[in-house]
Short mmCIF file of C-alpha atoms (C1' of nucleotides) in Angstrom, two decimals:
data_model
loop_
_atom_site.label_atom_id
_atom_site.label_comp_id
_atom_site.label_asym_id
_atom_site.label_seq_id
_atom_site.Cartn_x
_atom_site.Cartn_y
_atom_site.Cartn_z
CA UNK A 12 43.19 96.82 -6.81
CA UNK A 13 42.29 99.82 -4.72
CA UNK A 14 38.85 101.30 -4.55
CA UNK A 15 40.03 104.39 -6.35
CA UNK A 16 41.47 102.37 -9.17
CA UNK A 17 38.17 100.51 -9.47
CA UNK A 18 36.21 103.73 -9.69
CA UNK A 19 38.66 105.05 -12.18
CA UNK A 20 38.29 102.02 -14.40
CA UNK A 21 34.52 102.05 -14.12
CA UNK A 22 34.47 105.69 -15.08
CA UNK A 23 36.79 105.08 -18.00
CA UNK A 24 34.67 102.29 -19.41
CA UNK A 25 31.54 104.36 -18.98
CA UNK A 26 33.26 107.20 -20.73
CA UNK A 27 34.36 104.92 -23.56
CA UNK A 28 30.88 103.50 -23.83
CA UNK A 29 29.35 106.95 -24.16
CA UNK A 30 31.96 108.18 -26.58
CA UNK A 31 31.31 105.12 -28.69
CA UNK A 32 27.58 105.82 -28.67
CA UNK A 33 28.08 109.44 -29.62
CA UNK A 34 30.46 108.49 -32.41
CA UNK A 35 27.90 105.99 -33.65
CA UNK A 36 25.39 108.81 -33.77
CA UNK A 37 27.68 110.68 -36.09
CA UNK A 38 29.55 112.99 -33.75
CA UNK A 39 33.30 113.25 -33.74
CA UNK A 40 35.33 111.88 -30.88
CA UNK A 41 36.49 115.38 -29.98
CA UNK A 42 32.94 116.62 -29.75
CA UNK A 43 31.99 113.67 -27.59
CA UNK A 44 34.91 114.31 -25.27
CA UNK A 45 34.10 117.98 -24.91
CA UNK A 46 30.47 117.22 -24.16
CA UNK A 47 31.48 114.78 -21.43
CA UNK A 48 33.78 117.41 -19.97
CA UNK A 49 30.91 119.91 -19.99
CA UNK A 50 28.22 117.63 -18.62
CA UNK A 51 30.12 115.04 -16.64
CA UNK A 52 30.59 111.36 -17.33
CA UNK A 53 27.37 110.49 -15.53
CA UNK A 54 25.23 112.59 -17.83
CA UNK A 55 22.56 110.79 -19.79
CA UNK A 56 23.47 110.13 -23.42
CA UNK A 57 20.59 112.38 -24.41
CA UNK A 58 22.00 115.28 -22.44
CA UNK A 59 25.33 114.74 -24.13
CA UNK A 60 23.74 114.78 -27.56
CA UNK A 61 22.03 118.04 -26.70
CA UNK A 62 25.29 119.50 -25.52
CA UNK A 63 27.14 118.63 -28.71
CA UNK A 64 24.26 119.90 -30.80
CA UNK A 65 24.11 123.14 -28.87
CA UNK A 66 27.78 123.84 -29.37
CA UNK A 67 27.48 122.99 -33.04
CA UNK A 68 24.54 125.35 -33.41
CA UNK A 69 26.55 128.08 -31.74
CA UNK A 70 29.50 127.44 -34.04
CA UNK A 71 27.29 127.23 -37.07
CA UNK A 72 25.90 130.62 -36.30
CA UNK A 73 28.67 132.48 -38.01
CA UNK A 74 28.64 130.57 -41.26
CA UNK A 75 24.87 130.31 -41.29
CA UNK A 76 24.55 134.06 -40.90
CA UNK A 77 26.49 134.45 -44.08
CA UNK A 78 23.82 132.68 -46.02
CA UNK A 79 21.18 134.63 -44.19
CA UNK A 80 22.71 137.79 -45.51
CA UNK A 81 21.95 136.50 -48.94
CA UNK A 82 18.35 136.43 -47.94
CA UNK A 83 18.66 139.89 -46.50
CA UNK A 84 19.98 141.10 -49.81
CA UNK A 85 16.72 140.19 -51.35
CA UNK A 86 15.09 142.85 -49.18
CA UNK A 87 16.64 145.36 -51.50
CA UNK A 88 16.46 143.45 -54.70
CA UNK A 89 14.01 140.72 -54.16
CA UNK A 90 12.75 140.23 -57.66
CA UNK A 91 16.02 140.65 -59.49
CA UNK A 92 17.79 138.38 -57.07
CA UNK A 93 15.35 135.60 -57.60
CA UNK A 94 15.49 135.89 -61.34
CA UNK A 95 19.23 135.83 -61.23
CA UNK A 96 19.14 132.76 -59.04
CA UNK A 97 16.97 131.00 -61.55
CA UNK A 98 19.20 131.92 -64.44
CA UNK A 99 22.25 130.69 -62.61
CA UNK A 100 20.44 127.52 -61.79
CA UNK A 101 19.67 126.99 -65.46
CA UNK A 102 23.20 127.60 -66.65
CA UNK A 103 24.52 125.38 -63.91
CA UNK A 104 22.22 122.58 -64.99
CA UNK A 105 23.41 122.96 -68.54
CA UNK A 106 27.02 122.80 -67.45
CA UNK A 107 26.20 119.63 -65.65
CA UNK A 108 24.32 118.17 -68.58
CA UNK A 109 27.16 118.83 -70.93
CA UNK A 110 29.74 117.35 -68.68
CA UNK A 111 31.27 120.45 -67.19
CA UNK A 112 33.28 119.92 -64.06
CA UNK A 113 32.36 121.46 -60.78
CA UNK A 114 32.64 121.11 -57.10
CA UNK A 115 29.13 119.86 -56.67
CA UNK A 116 27.80 119.69 -53.18
CA UNK A 117 28.71 123.10 -51.92
CA UNK A 118 26.02 125.69 -51.34
CA UNK A 119 26.91 128.58 -53.56
CA UNK A 120 27.56 131.97 -52.08
CA UNK A 121 25.41 134.06 -54.35
CA UNK A 122 22.06 133.00 -53.01
CA UNK A 123 21.17 130.56 -55.76
CA UNK A 124 20.46 127.03 -54.70
CA UNK A 125 22.46 124.23 -56.08
CA UNK A 126 20.54 121.14 -56.99
CA UNK A 127 21.64 119.54 -53.79
CA UNK A 128 20.51 121.04 -50.56
CA UNK A 129 22.76 119.56 -47.89
CA UNK A 130 21.09 118.31 -44.75
CA UNK A 131 22.53 119.69 -41.55
CA UNK A 132 24.24 117.31 -39.15
CA UNK A 133 23.01 117.19 -36.48
CA UNK A 134 19.59 117.94 -37.90
CA UNK A 135 18.50 120.50 -35.35
CA UNK A 136 16.93 123.20 -37.50
CA UNK A 137 17.48 126.85 -36.67
CA UNK A 138 17.38 126.06 -32.99
CA UNK A 139 15.84 123.64 -30.55
CA UNK A 140 14.09 123.87 -27.20
CA UNK A 141 16.23 123.98 -24.11
CA UNK A 142 18.97 126.21 -25.45
CA UNK A 143 19.45 129.59 -23.89
CA UNK A 144 22.35 130.69 -26.03
CA UNK A 145 22.20 132.75 -29.19
CA UNK A 146 21.00 130.85 -32.19
CA UNK A 147 20.45 131.48 -35.84
CA UNK A 148 18.87 134.70 -36.97
CA UNK A 149 17.36 135.23 -40.34
CA UNK A 150 15.87 138.12 -42.21
CA UNK A 151 13.07 137.67 -44.67
CA UNK A 152 11.98 140.14 -47.29
CA UNK A 153 8.89 142.19 -46.53
CA UNK A 154 7.18 140.41 -49.40
CA UNK A 155 7.80 137.05 -47.81
CA UNK A 156 6.66 137.68 -44.26
CA UNK A 157 3.11 137.30 -43.11
CA UNK A 158 0.32 137.82 -43.04
CA UNK A 159 -0.46 135.28 -44.08
CA UNK A 160 2.06 133.09 -42.32
CA UNK A 161 2.65 129.74 -43.89
CA UNK A 162 4.15 126.48 -42.78
CA UNK A 163 5.04 123.70 -45.17
CA UNK A 164 6.39 120.26 -44.32
CA UNK A 165 7.75 117.17 -46.08
CA UNK A 166 10.31 114.40 -45.71
CA UNK A 167 13.89 115.65 -45.43
CA UNK A 168 15.39 112.85 -47.49
CA UNK A 169 13.63 113.52 -50.71
CA UNK A 170 15.45 112.65 -53.94
CA UNK A 171 18.28 115.00 -54.81
CA UNK A 172 17.20 118.39 -56.01
CA UNK A 173 13.61 118.12 -54.85
CA UNK A 174 14.04 120.39 -51.84
CA UNK A 175 15.70 122.98 -54.03
CA UNK A 176 12.61 122.80 -56.21
CA UNK A 177 10.30 123.09 -53.23
CA UNK A 178 12.25 126.04 -51.91
CA UNK A 179 12.19 127.76 -55.29
CA UNK A 180 8.41 127.50 -55.32
CA UNK A 181 8.18 128.90 -51.81
CA UNK A 182 9.98 132.21 -52.31
CA UNK A 183 13.47 130.72 -52.08
CA UNK A 184 13.15 130.46 -48.33
CA UNK A 185 15.70 128.12 -46.80
CA UNK A 186 14.15 124.94 -45.37
CA UNK A 187 14.52 124.22 -41.70
CA UNK A 188 15.51 120.57 -41.36
CA UNK A 189 14.76 118.94 -38.03
CA UNK A 190 15.04 115.38 -36.83
CA UNK A 191 12.41 114.98 -34.12
CA UNK A 192 14.78 112.53 -32.50
CA UNK A 193 16.15 115.56 -30.69
CA UNK A 194 12.75 116.24 -29.16
CA UNK A 195 11.12 112.87 -28.64
CA UNK A 196 11.89 109.17 -28.56
CA UNK A 197 11.67 108.52 -32.29
CA UNK A 198 13.52 109.82 -35.32
CA UNK A 199 11.61 111.85 -37.87
CA UNK A 200 13.70 113.72 -40.40
CA UNK A 201 11.62 116.46 -41.92
CA UNK A 202 12.06 119.72 -43.74
CA UNK A 203 9.93 122.74 -42.93
CA UNK A 204 9.65 125.88 -44.99
CA UNK A 205 7.89 128.73 -43.26
CA UNK A 206 7.94 132.47 -42.88
CA UNK A 207 7.52 132.52 -39.13
CA UNK A 208 9.90 134.39 -36.87
CA UNK A 209 12.37 132.04 -35.24
CA UNK A 210 13.15 134.07 -32.16
CA UNK A 211 11.48 133.47 -28.81
CA UNK A 212 10.13 130.05 -29.58
CA UNK A 213 8.90 128.00 -26.68
CA UNK A 214 8.36 124.26 -26.45
CA UNK A 215 5.21 122.53 -25.32
CA UNK A 216 5.28 121.56 -21.68
CA UNK A 217 5.72 119.05 -20.30
CA UNK A 218 8.56 118.10 -22.59
CA UNK A 219 7.92 114.74 -24.25
CA UNK A 220 9.91 111.66 -23.23
CA UNK A 221 13.22 111.82 -25.05
CA UNK A 222 14.29 108.19 -24.96
CA UNK A 223 12.62 104.84 -25.38
CA UNK A 224 12.97 104.09 -21.68
CA UNK A 225 11.56 107.46 -20.67
CA UNK A 226 8.59 106.82 -22.88
CA UNK A 227 8.09 103.16 -21.96
CA UNK A 228 9.88 102.39 -18.68
CA UNK A 229 8.18 99.00 -18.38
CA UNK A 230 10.06 97.68 -21.41
CA UNK A 231 13.34 97.92 -19.49
CA UNK A 232 12.47 94.62 -17.91
CA UNK A 233 12.76 92.73 -21.20
CA UNK A 234 15.36 94.84 -22.96
CA UNK A 235 18.59 92.88 -23.51
CA UNK A 236 21.86 94.68 -22.88
CA UNK A 237 23.04 94.02 -26.42
CA UNK A 238 20.20 96.12 -27.83
CA UNK A 239 21.74 99.56 -27.35
CA UNK A 240 19.02 101.63 -29.00
CA UNK A 241 17.94 104.73 -27.10
CA UNK A 242 15.63 106.06 -29.83
CA UNK A 243 13.26 104.48 -32.29
CA UNK A 244 13.57 104.95 -36.01
CA UNK A 245 10.97 106.80 -38.01
CA UNK A 246 7.40 105.70 -37.28
CA UNK A 247 6.02 104.63 -40.62
CA UNK A 248 2.67 103.64 -42.03
CA UNK A 249 3.24 99.88 -42.05
CA UNK A 250 4.12 97.65 -39.12
CA UNK A 251 5.63 94.23 -38.76
CA UNK A 252 3.47 91.12 -38.69
CA UNK A 253 2.89 88.92 -35.68
CA UNK A 254 4.69 86.16 -37.57
CA UNK A 255 7.92 88.13 -37.40
CA UNK A 256 7.58 88.28 -33.62
CA UNK A 257 7.34 84.49 -33.70
CA UNK A 258 10.33 84.01 -35.96
CA UNK A 259 12.49 86.22 -33.77
CA UNK A 260 11.37 84.49 -30.62
CA UNK A 261 12.20 81.09 -32.08
CA UNK A 262 15.63 82.29 -33.16
CA UNK A 263 16.35 83.56 -29.65
CA UNK A 264 15.05 80.50 -27.85
CA UNK A 265 17.13 78.16 -29.97
CA UNK A 266 20.28 80.24 -29.49
CA UNK A 267 22.50 80.55 -26.44
CA UNK A 268 22.27 83.11 -23.67
CA UNK A 269 23.34 85.67 -24.63
CA UNK A 270 22.57 84.84 -28.25
CA UNK A 271 25.33 84.29 -30.77
CA UNK A 272 26.59 87.29 -32.68
CA UNK A 273 24.81 86.25 -35.83
CA UNK A 274 21.47 85.85 -34.05
CA UNK A 275 22.01 89.20 -32.39
CA UNK A 276 22.64 90.76 -35.75
CA UNK A 277 19.55 89.19 -37.27
CA UNK A 278 17.37 90.35 -34.39
CA UNK A 279 18.81 93.86 -34.32
CA UNK A 280 18.45 94.29 -38.07
CA UNK A 281 14.79 93.35 -37.86
CA UNK A 282 14.23 95.48 -34.77
CA UNK A 283 15.66 98.53 -36.48
CA UNK A 284 13.93 97.92 -39.76
CA UNK A 285 10.52 97.40 -38.15
CA UNK A 286 10.92 99.57 -35.07
CA UNK A 287 10.29 96.74 -32.63
CA UNK A 288 10.32 96.99 -28.85
CA UNK A 289 10.83 94.31 -26.19
CA UNK A 290 7.47 93.50 -24.71
CA UNK A 291 8.23 90.15 -23.11
CA UNK A 292 10.84 87.44 -22.71
CA UNK A 293 12.49 87.03 -26.10
CA UNK A 294 9.50 88.83 -27.50
CA UNK A 295 9.61 91.90 -29.70
CA UNK A 296 6.60 93.65 -31.21
CA UNK A 297 5.71 96.80 -33.09
CA UNK A 298 4.35 99.78 -31.16
CA UNK A 299 0.62 99.85 -30.59
CA UNK A 300 -1.25 102.76 -32.16
CA UNK A 301 -1.70 104.46 -28.80
CA UNK A 302 2.04 104.25 -28.22
CA UNK A 303 2.61 105.93 -31.55
CA UNK A 304 0.12 108.61 -30.59
CA UNK A 305 2.12 109.19 -27.44
CA UNK A 306 5.48 109.50 -29.21
CA UNK A 307 4.03 111.77 -31.86
CA UNK A 308 2.49 114.07 -29.28
CA UNK A 309 -1.19 113.32 -29.81
CA UNK A 310 -3.72 112.87 -27.05
CA UNK A 311 -4.37 109.29 -26.05
CA UNK A 312 -6.89 107.52 -28.28
CA UNK A 313 -6.76 110.35 -30.77
CA UNK A 314 -7.08 107.88 -33.64
CA UNK A 315 -9.54 105.53 -31.92
CA UNK A 316 -12.63 104.68 -33.89
CA UNK A 317 -11.12 103.52 -37.16
CA UNK A 318 -9.47 100.23 -38.02
CA UNK A 319 -5.99 99.46 -36.73
CA UNK A 320 -4.47 99.57 -40.18
CA UNK A 321 -5.95 102.99 -40.76
CA UNK A 322 -4.65 104.18 -37.42
CA UNK A 323 -1.12 103.10 -38.29
CA UNK A 324 -1.37 104.63 -41.71
CA UNK A 325 -2.65 108.01 -40.59
CA UNK A 326 -0.23 108.18 -37.68
CA UNK A 327 2.70 107.28 -39.91
CA UNK A 328 1.73 110.14 -42.17
CA UNK A 329 1.39 112.76 -39.50
CA UNK A 330 3.41 115.52 -37.87
CA UNK A 331 5.38 115.14 -34.68
CA UNK A 332 3.30 117.56 -32.66
CA UNK A 333 6.00 118.88 -30.31
CA UNK A 334 8.29 119.70 -33.20
CA UNK A 335 5.64 121.60 -35.11
CA UNK A 336 4.33 123.27 -31.97
CA UNK A 337 7.79 124.57 -31.20
CA UNK A 338 7.88 126.32 -34.55
CA UNK A 339 4.32 127.59 -34.29
CA UNK A 340 4.70 128.79 -30.71
CA UNK A 341 5.63 132.28 -31.90
CA UNK A 342 2.05 132.76 -33.09
CA UNK A 343 0.69 132.87 -29.56
CA UNK A 344 1.84 136.40 -28.86
CA UNK A 345 1.00 137.63 -32.33
CA UNK A 346 -2.58 136.40 -32.29
CA UNK A 347 -3.95 136.69 -28.75
CA UNK A 348 -7.48 136.53 -30.12
CA UNK A 349 -6.88 133.39 -32.12
CA UNK A 350 -6.04 132.46 -35.68
CA UNK A 351 -7.86 131.75 -38.91
CA UNK A 352 -6.26 128.69 -40.46
CA UNK A 353 -6.23 127.29 -43.95
CA UNK A 354 -5.16 123.70 -43.40
CA UNK A 355 -4.20 121.71 -46.48
CA UNK A 356 -3.64 117.96 -46.24
CA UNK A 357 -4.89 118.12 -42.66
CA UNK A 358 -4.56 114.40 -42.00
CA UNK A 359 -5.34 113.65 -38.38
CA UNK A 360 -4.81 117.30 -37.50
CA UNK A 361 -1.23 117.46 -36.25
CA UNK A 362 -1.04 121.18 -36.87
CA UNK A 363 -4.34 121.84 -35.16
CA UNK A 364 -3.42 119.71 -32.17
CA UNK A 365 -0.17 121.67 -31.93
CA UNK A 366 -2.02 124.99 -31.95
CA UNK A 367 -4.50 123.72 -29.41
CA UNK A 368 -1.79 122.49 -27.10
CA UNK A 369 -0.11 125.87 -27.41
CA UNK A 370 -3.30 127.48 -26.20
CA UNK A 371 -3.88 129.25 -29.50
CA UNK A 372 -7.55 129.55 -30.27
CA UNK A 373 -8.62 128.56 -33.77
CA UNK A 374 -11.34 130.96 -34.82
CA UNK A 375 -11.64 129.29 -38.18
CA UNK A 376 -10.17 126.21 -39.79
CA UNK A 377 -10.79 125.47 -43.44
CA UNK A 378 -9.54 121.93 -43.67
CA UNK A 379 -8.72 119.96 -46.80
CA UNK A 380 -8.36 116.20 -46.42
CA UNK A 381 -9.29 113.36 -48.71
CA UNK A 382 -8.82 110.33 -46.46
CA UNK A 383 -12.04 109.13 -44.91
CA UNK A 384 -10.39 107.76 -41.79
CA UNK A 385 -8.33 110.91 -41.23
CA UNK A 386 -11.38 113.08 -41.71
CA UNK A 387 -13.31 111.10 -39.15
CA UNK A 388 -10.48 111.26 -36.64
CA UNK A 389 -9.98 114.97 -37.09
CA UNK A 390 -13.68 115.82 -36.95
CA UNK A 391 -14.23 113.93 -33.75
CA UNK A 392 -11.25 115.63 -32.11
CA UNK A 393 -12.50 119.01 -33.28
CA UNK A 394 -16.00 118.45 -31.97
CA UNK A 395 -14.82 117.55 -28.52
CA UNK A 396 -12.16 120.23 -28.10
CA UNK A 397 -12.96 123.23 -30.30
CA UNK A 398 -15.51 126.01 -30.47
CA UNK A 399 -14.41 127.72 -33.69
CA UNK A 400 -15.77 127.29 -37.18
CA UNK A 401 -14.71 124.21 -39.13
CA UNK A 402 -15.19 123.89 -42.85
CA UNK A 403 -14.26 120.55 -44.39
CA UNK A 404 -13.23 120.08 -47.99
CA UNK A 405 -12.34 116.71 -49.43
CA UNK A 406 -10.32 117.31 -52.56
CA UNK A 407 -7.71 120.04 -52.80
CA UNK A 408 -8.43 120.24 -56.53
CA UNK A 409 -11.95 121.35 -55.74
CA UNK A 410 -10.64 124.23 -53.66
CA UNK A 411 -10.48 126.62 -56.58
CA UNK A 412 -9.12 130.12 -56.35
CA UNK A 413 -12.69 131.41 -56.51
CA UNK A 414 -13.63 129.40 -53.47
CA UNK A 415 -10.54 130.57 -51.63
CA UNK A 416 -11.52 134.14 -52.50
CA UNK A 417 -14.98 133.68 -51.07
CA UNK A 418 -13.54 132.24 -47.84
CA UNK A 419 -11.22 135.21 -47.61
CA UNK A 420 -14.06 137.65 -47.91
CA UNK A 421 -16.18 135.59 -45.53
CA UNK A 422 -13.55 135.44 -42.79
CA UNK A 423 -11.48 138.51 -43.61
CA UNK A 424 -8.40 136.51 -44.56
CA UNK A 425 -6.24 133.73 -43.18
CA UNK A 426 -3.50 134.08 -40.61
CA UNK A 427 -1.86 130.72 -41.27
CA UNK A 428 -1.67 128.43 -44.29
CA UNK A 429 -0.34 125.11 -43.05
CA UNK A 430 0.19 121.70 -44.57
CA UNK A 431 2.49 118.85 -45.44
CA UNK A 432 1.85 117.66 -48.96
CA UNK A 433 1.94 113.95 -49.86
CA UNK A 434 5.36 112.39 -49.51
CA UNK A 435 4.54 109.14 -51.30
CA UNK A 436 6.69 109.87 -54.30
CA UNK A 437 9.55 111.35 -52.26
CA UNK A 438 9.91 108.86 -49.43
CA UNK A 439 12.76 106.39 -49.44
CA UNK A 440 10.56 103.43 -48.57
CA UNK A 441 8.69 103.69 -51.83
CA UNK A 442 10.14 101.07 -54.17
CA UNK A 443 7.67 101.54 -56.94
CA UNK A 444 7.00 105.19 -57.62
CA UNK A 445 9.66 107.35 -56.09
CA UNK A 446 9.14 109.81 -58.88
CA UNK A 447 9.78 113.02 -56.99
CA UNK A 448 7.60 116.10 -56.90
CA UNK A 449 6.05 115.33 -60.26
CA UNK A 450 4.77 111.98 -59.01
CA UNK A 451 1.07 111.28 -58.96
CA UNK A 452 0.52 112.15 -55.30
CA UNK A 453 3.41 114.43 -54.45
CA UNK A 454 2.51 116.74 -57.30
CA UNK A 455 -0.27 118.05 -55.07
CA UNK A 456 2.52 120.19 -53.65
CA UNK A 457 1.79 122.55 -56.51
CA UNK A 458 -1.74 123.01 -55.24
CA UNK A 459 -0.29 124.10 -51.93
CA UNK A 460 1.79 126.63 -53.86
CA UNK A 461 -1.17 127.74 -55.95
CA UNK A 462 -3.43 128.26 -52.99
CA UNK A 463 -0.78 129.95 -50.86
CA UNK A 464 0.06 132.36 -53.67
CA UNK A 465 -3.57 133.13 -54.19
CA UNK A 466 -4.13 133.84 -50.51
CA UNK A 467 -1.08 136.08 -50.47
CA UNK A 468 -2.19 138.08 -53.47
CA UNK A 469 -5.80 138.27 -52.36
CA UNK A 470 -4.74 139.60 -48.99
CA UNK A 471 -2.48 141.98 -50.82
CA UNK A 472 -0.15 142.92 -48.00
CA UNK A 473 -2.94 144.73 -46.17
CA UNK A 474 -3.74 143.71 -42.67
CA UNK A 475 -7.16 142.16 -42.73
"C1'" DT B 20 -22.17 82.42 -49.18
"C1'" DA B 21 -20.85 86.91 -50.92
"C1'" DT B 22 -18.39 90.80 -49.71
"C1'" DA B 23 -15.34 93.77 -47.02
"C1'" DT B 24 -11.51 94.33 -44.20
"C1'" DT B 25 -7.15 92.89 -42.41
"C1'" DA B 26 -2.73 90.42 -42.41
"C1'" DT B 27 1.35 88.97 -44.68
"C1'" DG B 28 5.44 88.94 -47.38
"C1'" DA B 29 7.94 90.26 -51.46
"C1'" DC B 30 9.52 94.02 -53.41
"C1'" DG B 31 15.55 97.91 -53.92
"C1'" DA B 32 17.21 102.42 -54.58
"C1'" DT B 33 18.95 106.59 -52.88
"C1'" DG B 34 22.00 109.28 -50.55
"C1'" DC B 35 24.47 110.29 -46.67
"C1'" DG B 36 28.45 109.73 -43.31
"C1'" DC B 37 32.45 107.43 -42.53
"C1'" DG C 19 33.46 100.78 -50.70
"C1'" DC C 20 30.17 99.90 -46.56
"C1'" DG C 21 26.71 100.60 -43.17
"C1'" DC C 22 22.58 102.56 -42.49
"C1'" DA C 23 17.75 104.62 -42.58
"C1'" DT C 24 13.70 105.38 -45.11
"C1'" DC C 25 5.62 109.69 -43.52
"C1'" DG C 26 5.61 102.85 -49.13
"C1'" DT C 27 3.14 99.70 -52.78
"C1'" DC C 28 1.30 95.58 -54.55
"C1'" DA C 29 -0.82 91.01 -54.92
"C1'" DT C 30 -2.66 87.53 -52.36
"C1'" DA C 31 -4.19 84.86 -48.42
"C1'" DA C 32 -6.72 84.83 -44.23
"C1'" DT C 33 -10.33 86.42 -41.55
"C1'" DA C 34 -14.33 89.18 -40.32
"C1'" DT C 35 -18.91 90.78 -41.37
"C1'" DA C 36 -23.29 90.83 -43.55
#
DNA sequence: TATATTATGACGATGCGC
DNA sequence: GCGCATCGTCATAATATA
């Protein structure tokens, strides 16, 4: 075999390998091929994913703009349009209830939302950092744009129809679905509804590590070739036990080298389910809290000072900072003197950390958070990094409209109302009470709506 | 020793993409 | 149909703290 033939074969197998990976990620073979042509066969898998996504975003532009025109229409007939949408929704539901046929999962063309709100694939939102090309544009009605600006977040994979409901309560604005996997080393599929401009966004620098190995190069040493993960799954609130590490180690030790297919499958299933990484010979373990902080974009030791369980829980519930910061980055130019923030369900302060990292001064933050551990974490971060005014409120129910009114007159209004309401009753991991938006915890969404609407009406369109 | 905190394992369904 | 991922909850045992 000649040298050239050898190179050729090596290149072919590398190409096949990468195509296979891309196909596994949900791209078509054609898309994978085109990306490799654009970027070269040596390009990192991550770069290839970006390339495919970018070309999809560009192609999507046309069709997406169609639906944006629906939104534009509401500039001229905002109220009537919404009412019509609601009526159509009702009649559609009735059709469904009484067994009428129908195409189902297609977004309708008249601006009304169907029950199902399809998630984009790839889940890249309106655009992502690193793309120079034209992206999605959207036009919001005058009534919907700030001030105040608002930013709402929750899990993308809520039960069917729940995002349509959320959208309906937030001025029918289309959610922006993003999987943070495109920005950092772990997946995080989330929907964001906001009235921020989407042009001229800029990412936080330095860009976060985009693969497991970029984030944790030292784990390469123990990573077996048959574990082909490049990204972690969603960081959740619970982590695997030390006993599981033991069980997996025993299974590996008693198998061959490399392990049998069935052992490999067992190990990989557990690794994916529990988000385990290779920390030693035959040894997998969950991420440490500080590693989760790193992936999620928080400063090191951000959650130090509370118990480990609480750290995992509050981190699992939090924003991915780079993702949120990318969306919020447009505020920097608009508010050179800083922002007044109403922060609902603050948690460990993902939104505030994002603003801080963007260099946006927080003149005021009125923060609502009920968790003792989260409050402690957030307060200690605030005290060591911020100079603005912080007002802490425990229960969102106690933040009555009257109190909001008095804050508005005290501070002259709010520039940003931000928050992700509880996902407990929406999240797929919840076996017991996945009751949707009306569930015990997730129903607090309606307090977000109440308070946002009150702020909007109290500020009455005037600049304050 | 009484109490508080932490660790562990059992517990499926949903909805998508293919 | 099949593979896959999923900001979780509960009861109980083990361990830490006073």
